[in-house]
Amino acid sequence: MITTSLSYISSLLMICSLIVLISSRSKSKIFEYFPAIVIIYFTIVVLSMLGFWDASSMQIKQTKSQLEDLILPIMLFLMLIRCDIRMVIKLGRKLLIAFFGASLSIIIAFTIMYLTVGKHISPDAWKGFSALSASWMGGTGNMVAVKQALGTPDNQMGYILLTDSISYTIWFAFLFVLISRANIFDKWTKAGCIEEHIKKVNIEDPYNIKGDINFVGIFVLVAVAFTATDIANILSSYLPATQLISAKTWTILLVTLFGFVGAMTPLARIRSDSIIASIFLYFLVALIASGSTFEGFSEAPIYIVCGLMVLTIHAIIMVIIAKVFKLNLAMCSIASLANIGGIAGAPILASAYCRSLVSIAVVMSLLGFLIGTQGGLIVAKILSGFAI
């Protein structure tokens, strides 16, 4: 049994790296349905339950808590450094309506789902659903940020990650099936030709940065990320705390703001391909998993049903928005997946429609990173008001 902090950290990193290595080389279908980050979570939960490390050790508990509080804001800053608001403005009216319409529909869908089913699961189920909503308006990083801000129980993260993975897989496949119906849908909404709209939008892929990944650039990014986190921590202690917004929440919001500002500086032109942020994200999920168990996991099916219910309501609202604002199916589908699937899925769907849409999908996904945490906290504010 592992009882020291160093062994605890090194074991988590080794498990993460092995699973990532296997997933990158394996041809198994399992990694198409369950990404490495989900497998990391459940592998570490199993090891935790088997007593691989001493969960009752005060040294390990303190290490886990301190690392979570440190790594999360650093990861958020690094993820947001590509989201330049000037690129977002270039998307134009229709694409912005499609994106924010998708975000708003997700907030509404979670509210309806919680009022009808979710609130009857458990008194603190709203925390888990709020974290999931952050993922479906941004990404896994936003989910973890809201989880930490709300103090969502570690055990709930198992339900949420499983629901996220299964629901996303179904939704991703469904949106691809709809591609063949694009012409029929566009005629019904009276939308113009998507190619004509693309010509009006001149956006370059924000990840297509010239030059190699270099030591100096990454060193600078890491240093700035740590400094931004330190400043956010100091400022958060002076800001008013409420039942929903703690000092930790203020830190997350301030770092989001710093990342947003940093994206408009030369920092955004440093090529890192989000490698550091991704490493921090995987390690953060591993830390959370190390404090979880499968106790009460029988509730997982109802969480999955709730997730699919949210997507159904989201789809209905998106159809209404498309009809009212005369939006193309491609716009709506990419906006939806930019919210729900993020950078991993939206560009793939966009390329299936038209290669010129890929850069638009990337910018939409980055916009999701920017608003995902705030969106999740808005959902938390709404759902907590209806909690039993």
mmCIF file of C-alpha atoms in Angstrom:
data_model
loop_
_atom_site.group_PDB
_atom_site.id
_atom_site.type_symbol
_atom_site.label_atom_id
_atom_site.label_comp_id
_atom_site.label_asym_id
_atom_site.label_seq_id
_atom_site.Cartn_x
_atom_site.Cartn_y
_atom_site.Cartn_z
ATOM 1 C CA MET A 1 0.000 0.000 0.000
ATOM 2 C CA ILE A 2 1.281 3.463 -0.957
ATOM 3 C CA THR A 3 1.469 5.853 2.002
ATOM 4 C CA THR A 4 3.806 8.670 0.883
ATOM 5 C CA SER A 5 3.025 11.711 -1.273
ATOM 6 C CA LEU A 6 5.806 11.116 -3.795
ATOM 7 C CA SER A 7 4.786 7.497 -4.411
ATOM 8 C CA TYR A 8 1.148 8.595 -4.661
ATOM 9 C CA ILE A 9 1.918 11.255 -7.306
ATOM 10 C CA SER A 10 4.306 9.067 -9.303
ATOM 11 C CA SER A 11 1.847 6.138 -9.356
ATOM 12 C CA LEU A 12 -0.952 8.346 -10.708
ATOM 13 C CA LEU A 13 1.314 9.812 -13.389
ATOM 14 C CA MET A 14 2.554 6.365 -14.404
ATOM 15 C CA ILE A 15 -1.003 4.985 -14.710
ATOM 16 C CA CYS A 16 -2.080 8.006 -16.786
ATOM 17 C CA SER A 17 0.927 7.753 -19.099
ATOM 18 C CA LEU A 18 0.474 3.999 -19.648
ATOM 19 C CA ILE A 19 -3.204 4.357 -20.567
ATOM 20 C CA VAL A 20 -2.480 7.296 -22.888
ATOM 21 C CA LEU A 21 0.342 5.309 -24.510
ATOM 22 C CA ILE A 22 -1.857 2.236 -25.006
ATOM 23 C CA SER A 23 -4.757 4.310 -26.390
ATOM 24 C CA SER A 24 -2.459 6.043 -28.896
ATOM 25 C CA ARG A 25 -1.103 2.754 -30.233
ATOM 26 C CA SER A 26 -4.037 0.398 -29.837
ATOM 27 C CA LYS A 27 -6.473 -0.293 -32.667
ATOM 28 C CA SER A 28 -9.145 -1.476 -30.242
ATOM 29 C CA LYS A 29 -12.651 -0.077 -30.765
ATOM 30 C CA ILE A 30 -13.013 0.561 -27.038
ATOM 31 C CA PHE A 31 -10.992 3.789 -27.313
ATOM 32 C CA GLU A 32 -13.444 5.109 -29.924
ATOM 33 C CA TYR A 33 -16.302 4.910 -27.424
ATOM 34 C CA PHE A 34 -14.436 5.514 -24.178
ATOM 35 C CA PRO A 35 -11.572 8.022 -24.460
ATOM 36 C CA ALA A 36 -8.399 7.574 -22.443
ATOM 37 C CA ILE A 37 -9.487 10.106 -19.825
ATOM 38 C CA VAL A 38 -12.579 8.015 -18.946
ATOM 39 C CA ILE A 39 -10.553 4.796 -18.740
ATOM 40 C CA ILE A 40 -8.018 6.581 -16.519
ATOM 41 C CA TYR A 41 -10.794 7.600 -14.142
ATOM 42 C CA PHE A 42 -12.315 4.135 -13.753
ATOM 43 C CA THR A 43 -8.938 2.364 -13.577
ATOM 44 C CA ILE A 44 -7.825 4.568 -10.701
ATOM 45 C CA VAL A 45 -11.172 4.205 -8.909
ATOM 46 C CA VAL A 46 -10.747 0.405 -9.019
ATOM 47 C CA LEU A 47 -7.183 0.667 -7.693
ATOM 48 C CA SER A 48 -8.370 3.026 -4.946
ATOM 49 C CA MET A 49 -11.041 0.544 -3.852
ATOM 50 C CA LEU A 50 -8.446 -2.269 -3.833
ATOM 51 C CA GLY A 51 -6.327 -0.219 -1.420
ATOM 52 C CA PHE A 52 -3.500 0.572 -3.831
ATOM 53 C CA TRP A 53 -2.801 3.673 -1.719
ATOM 54 C CA ASP A 54 -3.861 4.642 1.778
ATOM 55 C CA ALA A 55 -6.867 6.928 1.232
ATOM 56 C CA SER A 56 -7.039 7.649 4.971
ATOM 57 C CA SER A 57 -3.467 8.964 5.089
ATOM 58 C CA MET A 58 -3.463 12.633 6.077
ATOM 59 C CA GLN A 59 -0.312 13.178 4.006
ATOM 60 C CA ILE A 60 -1.976 11.842 0.841
ATOM 61 C CA LYS A 61 -5.218 13.753 1.537
ATOM 62 C CA GLN A 62 -3.347 17.043 1.900
ATOM 63 C CA THR A 63 -1.280 16.365 -1.223
ATOM 64 C CA LYS A 64 -4.418 15.581 -3.238
ATOM 65 C CA SER A 65 -6.229 18.719 -2.067
ATOM 66 C CA GLN A 66 -3.266 21.045 -2.624
ATOM 67 C CA LEU A 67 -2.509 19.671 -6.084
ATOM 68 C CA GLU A 68 -6.151 19.979 -7.180
ATOM 69 C CA ASP A 69 -6.290 23.617 -6.050
ATOM 70 C CA LEU A 70 -3.005 24.426 -7.823
ATOM 71 C CA ILE A 71 -3.332 22.501 -11.094
ATOM 72 C CA LEU A 72 -6.923 23.441 -11.978
ATOM 73 C CA PRO A 73 -6.443 27.228 -12.499
ATOM 74 C CA ILE A 74 -3.112 26.684 -14.281
ATOM 75 C CA MET A 75 -4.776 24.238 -16.677
ATOM 76 C CA LEU A 76 -7.670 26.628 -17.349
ATOM 77 C CA PHE A 77 -5.324 29.507 -18.160
ATOM 78 C CA LEU A 78 -3.335 27.374 -20.608
ATOM 79 C CA MET A 79 -6.491 26.097 -22.299
ATOM 80 C CA LEU A 80 -7.928 29.592 -22.745
ATOM 81 C CA ILE A 81 -4.774 31.154 -24.168
ATOM 82 C CA ARG A 82 -5.981 30.356 -27.720
ATOM 83 C CA CYS A 83 -9.435 31.951 -27.379
ATOM 84 C CA ASP A 84 -8.988 35.368 -28.971
ATOM 85 C CA ILE A 85 -12.312 37.245 -28.847
ATOM 86 C CA ARG A 86 -11.395 39.008 -32.113
ATOM 87 C CA MET A 87 -11.685 35.679 -33.952
ATOM 88 C CA VAL A 88 -15.046 35.010 -32.308
ATOM 89 C CA ILE A 89 -16.463 38.303 -33.597
ATOM 90 C CA LYS A 90 -15.473 37.286 -37.142
ATOM 91 C CA LEU A 91 -17.884 34.344 -36.986
ATOM 92 C CA GLY A 92 -20.751 36.622 -37.944
ATOM 93 C CA ARG A 93 -24.366 36.910 -36.810
ATOM 94 C CA LYS A 94 -25.742 33.529 -37.890
ATOM 95 C CA LEU A 95 -22.887 31.419 -36.540
ATOM 96 C CA LEU A 96 -22.929 33.283 -33.223
ATOM 97 C CA ILE A 97 -26.704 32.787 -32.961
ATOM 98 C CA ALA A 98 -26.192 29.074 -33.634
ATOM 99 C CA PHE A 99 -23.470 28.771 -30.989
ATOM 100 C CA PHE A 100 -25.081 30.784 -28.202
ATOM 101 C CA GLY A 101 -28.464 29.294 -29.098
ATOM 102 C CA ALA A 102 -26.939 25.856 -28.502
ATOM 103 C CA SER A 103 -25.478 27.003 -25.164
ATOM 104 C CA LEU A 104 -28.786 28.521 -24.033
ATOM 105 C CA SER A 105 -30.718 25.425 -25.099
ATOM 106 C CA ILE A 106 -28.404 23.270 -22.966
ATOM 107 C CA ILE A 107 -29.086 25.467 -19.920
ATOM 108 C CA ILE A 108 -32.845 25.195 -20.542
ATOM 109 C CA ALA A 109 -32.603 21.439 -21.162
ATOM 110 C CA PHE A 110 -30.756 20.807 -17.889
ATOM 111 C CA THR A 111 -33.326 22.890 -16.020
ATOM 112 C CA ILE A 112 -36.283 20.949 -17.482
ATOM 113 C CA MET A 113 -34.564 17.604 -16.896
ATOM 114 C CA TYR A 114 -33.745 18.470 -13.288
ATOM 115 C CA LEU A 115 -37.270 19.672 -12.503
ATOM 116 C CA THR A 116 -38.857 16.513 -13.905
ATOM 117 C CA VAL A 117 -36.360 13.784 -12.975
ATOM 118 C CA GLY A 118 -32.970 14.951 -11.703
ATOM 119 C CA LYS A 119 -33.970 16.455 -8.371
ATOM 120 C CA HIS A 120 -35.422 13.137 -7.225
ATOM 121 C CA ILE A 121 -32.078 11.285 -7.553
ATOM 122 C CA SER A 122 -30.275 12.757 -4.539
ATOM 123 C CA PRO A 123 -30.122 16.088 -2.642
ATOM 124 C CA ASP A 124 -26.779 17.055 -4.197
ATOM 125 C CA ALA A 125 -27.404 15.694 -7.718
ATOM 126 C CA TRP A 126 -27.591 19.307 -8.935
ATOM 127 C CA LYS A 127 -23.840 19.629 -8.359
ATOM 128 C CA GLY A 128 -23.063 16.717 -10.665
ATOM 129 C CA PHE A 129 -25.465 17.921 -13.359
ATOM 130 C CA SER A 130 -23.974 21.422 -13.148
ATOM 131 C CA ALA A 131 -20.511 19.959 -13.749
ATOM 132 C CA LEU A 132 -21.874 17.975 -16.713
ATOM 133 C CA SER A 133 -23.505 21.106 -18.156
ATOM 134 C CA ALA A 134 -20.122 22.865 -18.003
ATOM 135 C CA SER A 135 -18.648 20.032 -20.063
ATOM 136 C CA TRP A 136 -21.495 20.280 -22.575
ATOM 137 C CA MET A 137 -20.951 24.010 -23.003
ATOM 138 C CA GLY A 138 -17.157 23.788 -22.980
ATOM 139 C CA GLY A 139 -15.077 20.722 -22.235
ATOM 140 C CA THR A 140 -13.737 18.376 -19.575
ATOM 141 C CA GLY A 141 -11.588 21.165 -18.160
ATOM 142 C CA ASN A 142 -14.692 23.278 -17.537
ATOM 143 C CA MET A 143 -16.408 20.262 -15.965
ATOM 144 C CA VAL A 144 -13.564 19.804 -13.494
ATOM 145 C CA ALA A 145 -13.515 23.552 -12.765
ATOM 146 C CA VAL A 146 -17.211 23.592 -11.835
ATOM 147 C CA LYS A 147 -16.807 20.336 -9.893
ATOM 148 C CA GLN A 148 -14.104 21.946 -7.764
ATOM 149 C CA ALA A 149 -15.949 25.259 -7.440
ATOM 150 C CA LEU A 150 -19.131 23.580 -6.159
ATOM 151 C CA GLY A 151 -17.437 20.892 -4.102
ATOM 152 C CA THR A 152 -19.175 18.143 -6.077
ATOM 153 C CA PRO A 153 -18.609 14.751 -4.379
ATOM 154 C CA ASP A 154 -15.843 12.747 -6.068
ATOM 155 C CA ASN A 155 -18.177 9.740 -6.400
ATOM 156 C CA GLN A 156 -20.554 11.728 -8.619
ATOM 157 C CA MET A 157 -17.771 12.282 -11.142
ATOM 158 C CA GLY A 158 -18.004 8.608 -12.081
ATOM 159 C CA TYR A 159 -21.653 9.019 -13.070
ATOM 160 C CA ILE A 160 -20.929 12.264 -14.879
ATOM 161 C CA LEU A 161 -17.951 11.008 -16.889
ATOM 162 C CA LEU A 162 -19.837 7.843 -17.887
ATOM 163 C CA THR A 163 -22.924 9.864 -18.857
ATOM 164 C CA ASP A 164 -20.762 12.326 -20.776
ATOM 165 C CA SER A 165 -18.987 9.579 -22.716
ATOM 166 C CA ILE A 166 -22.059 7.487 -23.623
ATOM 167 C CA SER A 167 -24.325 10.449 -24.439
ATOM 168 C CA TYR A 168 -21.625 12.148 -26.518
ATOM 169 C CA THR A 169 -20.978 8.971 -28.531
ATOM 170 C CA ILE A 170 -24.685 8.662 -29.378
ATOM 171 C CA TRP A 171 -25.003 12.376 -30.197
ATOM 172 C CA PHE A 172 -21.871 12.383 -32.360
ATOM 173 C CA ALA A 173 -23.193 9.457 -34.430
ATOM 174 C CA PHE A 174 -26.652 11.051 -34.692
ATOM 175 C CA LEU A 175 -25.246 14.326 -36.063
ATOM 176 C CA PHE A 176 -23.272 12.424 -38.693
ATOM 177 C CA VAL A 177 -26.410 10.562 -39.779
ATOM 178 C CA LEU A 178 -28.151 13.931 -40.279
ATOM 179 C CA ILE A 179 -25.576 15.106 -42.851
ATOM 180 C CA SER A 180 -27.433 13.337 -45.664
ATOM 181 C CA ARG A 181 -30.584 15.297 -44.729
ATOM 182 C CA ALA A 182 -28.905 18.722 -44.811
ATOM 183 C CA ASN A 183 -30.517 19.866 -48.083
ATOM 184 C CA ILE A 184 -34.024 18.930 -46.892
ATOM 185 C CA PHE A 185 -33.470 20.693 -43.555
ATOM 186 C CA ASP A 186 -32.034 23.830 -45.200
ATOM 187 C CA LYS A 187 -35.014 24.084 -47.547
ATOM 188 C CA TRP A 188 -37.392 23.769 -44.593
ATOM 189 C CA THR A 189 -35.637 26.536 -42.629
ATOM 190 C CA LYS A 190 -35.216 28.629 -45.811
ATOM 191 C CA ALA A 191 -31.520 29.012 -45.044
ATOM 192 C CA GLY A 192 -29.148 30.157 -47.750
ATOM 193 C CA CYS A 193 -26.283 28.131 -49.157
ATOM 194 C CA ILE A 194 -23.689 27.365 -46.468
ATOM 195 C CA GLU A 195 -20.842 27.953 -48.954
ATOM 196 C CA GLU A 196 -21.987 31.561 -49.436
ATOM 197 C CA HIS A 197 -21.813 32.209 -45.702
ATOM 198 C CA ILE A 198 -18.355 30.629 -45.415
ATOM 199 C CA LYS A 199 -17.006 33.091 -48.003
ATOM 200 C CA LYS A 200 -18.034 35.981 -45.724
ATOM 201 C CA VAL A 201 -16.167 34.485 -42.756
ATOM 202 C CA ASN A 202 -12.382 34.788 -42.995
ATOM 203 C CA ILE A 203 -10.988 32.816 -40.070
ATOM 204 C CA GLU A 204 -7.677 31.012 -39.773
ATOM 205 C CA ASP A 205 -7.254 27.946 -37.590
ATOM 206 C CA PRO A 206 -5.976 29.337 -34.225
ATOM 207 C CA TYR A 207 -3.936 26.158 -33.734
ATOM 208 C CA ASN A 208 -2.181 26.572 -37.081
ATOM 209 C CA ILE A 209 0.765 28.505 -35.654
ATOM 210 C CA LYS A 210 4.045 28.653 -37.557
ATOM 211 C CA GLY A 211 7.217 27.426 -35.929
ATOM 212 C CA ASP A 212 8.147 24.490 -33.734
ATOM 213 C CA ILE A 213 7.210 23.776 -30.157
ATOM 214 C CA ASN A 214 10.172 25.230 -28.285
ATOM 215 C CA PHE A 215 11.602 25.150 -24.780
ATOM 216 C CA VAL A 216 11.585 28.924 -24.242
ATOM 217 C CA GLY A 217 7.964 29.358 -25.315
ATOM 218 C CA ILE A 218 6.665 26.565 -23.095
ATOM 219 C CA PHE A 219 8.766 27.832 -20.175
ATOM 220 C CA VAL A 220 7.230 31.305 -20.543
ATOM 221 C CA LEU A 221 3.680 29.909 -20.765
ATOM 222 C CA VAL A 222 4.115 27.809 -17.629
ATOM 223 C CA ALA A 223 5.626 30.737 -15.708
ATOM 224 C CA VAL A 224 2.802 33.097 -16.722
ATOM 225 C CA ALA A 225 0.167 30.457 -15.891
ATOM 226 C CA PHE A 226 1.596 29.989 -12.384
ATOM 227 C CA THR A 227 1.808 33.763 -11.875
ATOM 228 C CA ALA A 228 -1.782 34.281 -13.063
ATOM 229 C CA THR A 229 -2.926 31.586 -10.631
ATOM 230 C CA ASP A 230 -1.018 33.197 -7.765
ATOM 231 C CA ILE A 231 -2.526 36.635 -8.476
ATOM 232 C CA ALA A 232 -6.016 35.115 -8.756
ATOM 233 C CA ASN A 233 -5.563 33.361 -5.404
ATOM 234 C CA ILE A 234 -4.493 36.593 -3.712
ATOM 235 C CA LEU A 235 -7.356 38.635 -5.198
ATOM 236 C CA SER A 236 -9.973 35.965 -4.403
ATOM 237 C CA SER A 237 -9.315 36.356 -0.674
ATOM 238 C CA TYR A 238 -10.526 39.977 -0.887
ATOM 239 C CA LEU A 239 -13.727 39.229 -2.829
ATOM 240 C CA PRO A 240 -17.072 38.519 -1.114
ATOM 241 C CA ALA A 241 -17.967 34.845 -0.699
ATOM 242 C CA THR A 242 -21.526 33.489 -0.868
ATOM 243 C CA GLN A 243 -23.083 30.044 -0.553
ATOM 244 C CA LEU A 244 -22.500 29.434 -4.273
ATOM 245 C CA ILE A 245 -19.386 31.541 -4.934
ATOM 246 C CA SER A 246 -16.480 30.647 -2.657
ATOM 247 C CA ALA A 247 -12.894 31.926 -2.748
ATOM 248 C CA LYS A 248 -12.057 28.902 -4.914
ATOM 249 C CA THR A 249 -14.811 29.880 -7.365
ATOM 250 C CA TRP A 250 -13.479 33.437 -7.539
ATOM 251 C CA THR A 251 -10.014 32.056 -8.317
ATOM 252 C CA ILE A 252 -11.427 30.032 -11.220
ATOM 253 C CA LEU A 253 -13.382 33.017 -12.581
ATOM 254 C CA LEU A 254 -10.376 35.348 -12.295
ATOM 255 C CA VAL A 255 -8.066 32.873 -14.052
ATOM 256 C CA THR A 256 -10.660 32.563 -16.824
ATOM 257 C CA LEU A 257 -10.558 36.351 -17.189
ATOM 258 C CA PHE A 258 -6.743 36.351 -17.233
ATOM 259 C CA GLY A 259 -6.738 33.646 -19.911
ATOM 260 C CA PHE A 260 -9.210 35.662 -21.965
ATOM 261 C CA VAL A 261 -6.944 38.738 -21.754
ATOM 262 C CA GLY A 262 -3.806 36.679 -22.387
ATOM 263 C CA ALA A 263 -5.316 35.359 -25.624
ATOM 264 C CA MET A 264 -5.091 38.879 -27.066
ATOM 265 C CA THR A 265 -1.359 39.187 -26.323
ATOM 266 C CA PRO A 266 1.760 37.679 -27.980
ATOM 267 C CA LEU A 267 1.399 34.751 -25.541
ATOM 268 C CA ALA A 268 -1.266 33.308 -27.841
ATOM 269 C CA ARG A 269 1.300 33.000 -30.638
ATOM 270 C CA ILE A 270 3.550 30.681 -28.630
ATOM 271 C CA ARG A 271 3.102 27.194 -30.021
ATOM 272 C CA SER A 272 2.464 24.554 -27.371
ATOM 273 C CA ASP A 273 -0.411 22.582 -28.970
ATOM 274 C CA SER A 274 -2.048 22.550 -25.505
ATOM 275 C CA ILE A 275 0.281 19.715 -24.471
ATOM 276 C CA ILE A 276 0.886 21.071 -20.966
ATOM 277 C CA ALA A 277 -2.803 21.811 -20.383
ATOM 278 C CA SER A 278 -3.760 18.294 -21.491
ATOM 279 C CA ILE A 279 -1.211 16.699 -19.142
ATOM 280 C CA PHE A 280 -2.570 18.754 -16.244
ATOM 281 C CA LEU A 281 -6.155 17.801 -17.172
ATOM 282 C CA TYR A 282 -5.435 14.060 -17.217
ATOM 283 C CA PHE A 283 -3.542 14.275 -13.932
ATOM 284 C CA LEU A 284 -6.351 16.289 -12.352
ATOM 285 C CA VAL A 285 -8.930 13.649 -13.325
ATOM 286 C CA ALA A 286 -6.602 11.009 -11.850
ATOM 287 C CA LEU A 287 -6.424 12.938 -8.562
ATOM 288 C CA ILE A 288 -10.220 13.165 -8.381
ATOM 289 C CA ALA A 289 -10.581 9.451 -9.186
ATOM 290 C CA SER A 290 -8.163 8.503 -6.404
ATOM 291 C CA GLY A 291 -10.703 9.760 -3.870
ATOM 292 C CA SER A 292 -13.699 8.018 -5.451
ATOM 293 C CA THR A 293 -15.376 4.616 -5.095
ATOM 294 C CA PHE A 294 -18.089 2.657 -6.899
ATOM 295 C CA GLU A 295 -20.316 2.895 -3.832
ATOM 296 C CA GLY A 296 -23.869 3.669 -4.986
ATOM 297 C CA PHE A 297 -22.880 3.196 -8.627
ATOM 298 C CA SER A 298 -26.246 1.530 -9.257
ATOM 299 C CA GLU A 299 -27.554 5.066 -9.887
ATOM 300 C CA ALA A 300 -25.462 5.358 -13.075
ATOM 301 C CA PRO A 301 -28.294 4.296 -15.480
ATOM 302 C CA ILE A 302 -30.613 7.096 -14.300
ATOM 303 C CA TYR A 303 -27.815 9.645 -14.862
ATOM 304 C CA ILE A 304 -27.372 8.339 -18.420
ATOM 305 C CA VAL A 305 -31.135 8.583 -19.047
ATOM 306 C CA CYS A 306 -31.048 12.173 -17.753
ATOM 307 C CA GLY A 307 -28.147 12.964 -20.092
ATOM 308 C CA LEU A 308 -30.023 11.620 -23.116
ATOM 309 C CA MET A 309 -33.103 13.566 -22.010
ATOM 310 C CA VAL A 310 -31.049 16.779 -21.992
ATOM 311 C CA LEU A 311 -29.811 16.096 -25.533
ATOM 312 C CA THR A 312 -33.355 15.430 -26.763
ATOM 313 C CA ILE A 313 -34.629 18.744 -25.364
ATOM 314 C CA HIS A 314 -31.532 20.495 -26.738
ATOM 315 C CA ALA A 315 -32.261 19.082 -30.212
ATOM 316 C CA ILE A 316 -35.884 20.271 -30.155
ATOM 317 C CA ILE A 317 -34.868 23.798 -29.138
ATOM 318 C CA MET A 318 -32.137 23.896 -31.809
ATOM 319 C CA VAL A 319 -34.676 22.976 -34.504
ATOM 320 C CA ILE A 320 -36.883 25.875 -33.360
ATOM 321 C CA ILE A 321 -33.913 28.282 -33.381
ATOM 322 C CA ALA A 322 -32.923 27.098 -36.870
ATOM 323 C CA LYS A 323 -36.426 27.730 -38.185
ATOM 324 C CA VAL A 324 -36.764 31.175 -36.599
ATOM 325 C CA PHE A 325 -33.320 32.458 -37.664
ATOM 326 C CA LYS A 326 -33.087 30.485 -40.942
ATOM 327 C CA LEU A 327 -29.961 28.552 -39.994
ATOM 328 C CA ASN A 328 -28.331 25.741 -41.961
ATOM 329 C CA LEU A 329 -28.150 22.235 -40.517
ATOM 330 C CA ALA A 330 -24.355 22.436 -40.769
ATOM 331 C CA MET A 331 -24.308 25.580 -38.599
ATOM 332 C CA CYS A 332 -26.585 24.050 -35.963
ATOM 333 C CA SER A 333 -24.805 20.692 -35.884
ATOM 334 C CA ILE A 334 -21.327 22.203 -35.619
ATOM 335 C CA ALA A 335 -22.479 24.693 -32.965
ATOM 336 C CA SER A 336 -24.065 21.857 -31.001
ATOM 337 C CA LEU A 337 -20.978 19.650 -31.157
ATOM 338 C CA ALA A 338 -18.671 22.601 -30.410
ATOM 339 C CA ASN A 339 -20.596 22.888 -27.136
ATOM 340 C CA ILE A 340 -21.067 19.211 -26.314
ATOM 341 C CA GLY A 341 -18.002 17.636 -27.917
ATOM 342 C CA GLY A 342 -15.562 20.526 -27.976
ATOM 343 C CA ILE A 343 -12.332 20.601 -29.933
ATOM 344 C CA ALA A 344 -12.199 16.797 -30.241
ATOM 345 C CA GLY A 345 -15.420 16.417 -32.208
ATOM 346 C CA ALA A 346 -16.595 19.646 -33.861
ATOM 347 C CA PRO A 347 -13.771 19.939 -36.454
ATOM 348 C CA ILE A 348 -14.349 16.309 -37.528
ATOM 349 C CA LEU A 349 -18.047 16.940 -38.118
ATOM 350 C CA ALA A 350 -17.235 20.230 -39.873
ATOM 351 C CA SER A 351 -14.849 18.512 -42.288
ATOM 352 C CA ALA A 352 -17.618 16.057 -43.219
ATOM 353 C CA TYR A 353 -19.705 19.026 -44.398
ATOM 354 C CA CYS A 354 -16.974 21.202 -45.909
ATOM 355 C CA ARG A 355 -13.242 21.597 -45.244
ATOM 356 C CA SER A 356 -13.684 25.367 -45.028
ATOM 357 C CA LEU A 357 -15.837 24.904 -41.918
ATOM 358 C CA VAL A 358 -13.044 23.302 -39.880
ATOM 359 C CA SER A 359 -11.450 26.563 -38.684
ATOM 360 C CA ILE A 360 -14.919 27.869 -37.767
ATOM 361 C CA ALA A 361 -15.544 24.726 -35.698
ATOM 362 C CA VAL A 362 -12.218 25.195 -33.898
ATOM 363 C CA VAL A 363 -13.024 28.813 -32.986
ATOM 364 C CA MET A 364 -16.487 27.780 -31.757
ATOM 365 C CA SER A 365 -14.909 25.075 -29.584
ATOM 366 C CA LEU A 366 -12.480 27.589 -28.094
ATOM 367 C CA LEU A 367 -15.397 29.904 -27.357
ATOM 368 C CA GLY A 368 -16.926 26.982 -25.473
ATOM 369 C CA PHE A 369 -13.805 26.757 -23.294
ATOM 370 C CA LEU A 370 -14.264 30.450 -22.490
ATOM 371 C CA ILE A 371 -17.938 30.300 -21.444
ATOM 372 C CA GLY A 372 -18.203 26.692 -20.218
ATOM 373 C CA THR A 373 -17.266 27.356 -16.597
ATOM 374 C CA GLN A 374 -19.546 30.379 -16.284
ATOM 375 C CA GLY A 375 -22.346 28.461 -18.016
ATOM 376 C CA GLY A 376 -21.977 25.599 -15.555
ATOM 377 C CA LEU A 377 -22.143 28.002 -12.611
ATOM 378 C CA ILE A 378 -25.316 29.570 -14.067
ATOM 379 C CA VAL A 379 -26.870 26.100 -14.272
ATOM 380 C CA ALA A 380 -25.749 25.487 -10.669
ATOM 381 C CA LYS A 381 -27.478 28.685 -9.546
ATOM 382 C CA ILE A 382 -30.716 27.620 -11.265
ATOM 383 C CA LEU A 383 -30.702 23.965 -10.175
ATOM 384 C CA SER A 384 -29.715 24.686 -6.570
ATOM 385 C CA GLY A 385 -32.851 26.817 -6.270
ATOM 386 C CA PHE A 386 -34.985 23.770 -7.090
ATOM 387 C CA ALA A 387 -32.996 21.240 -5.027
ATOM 388 C CA ILE A 388 -35.034 19.201 -2.552
#
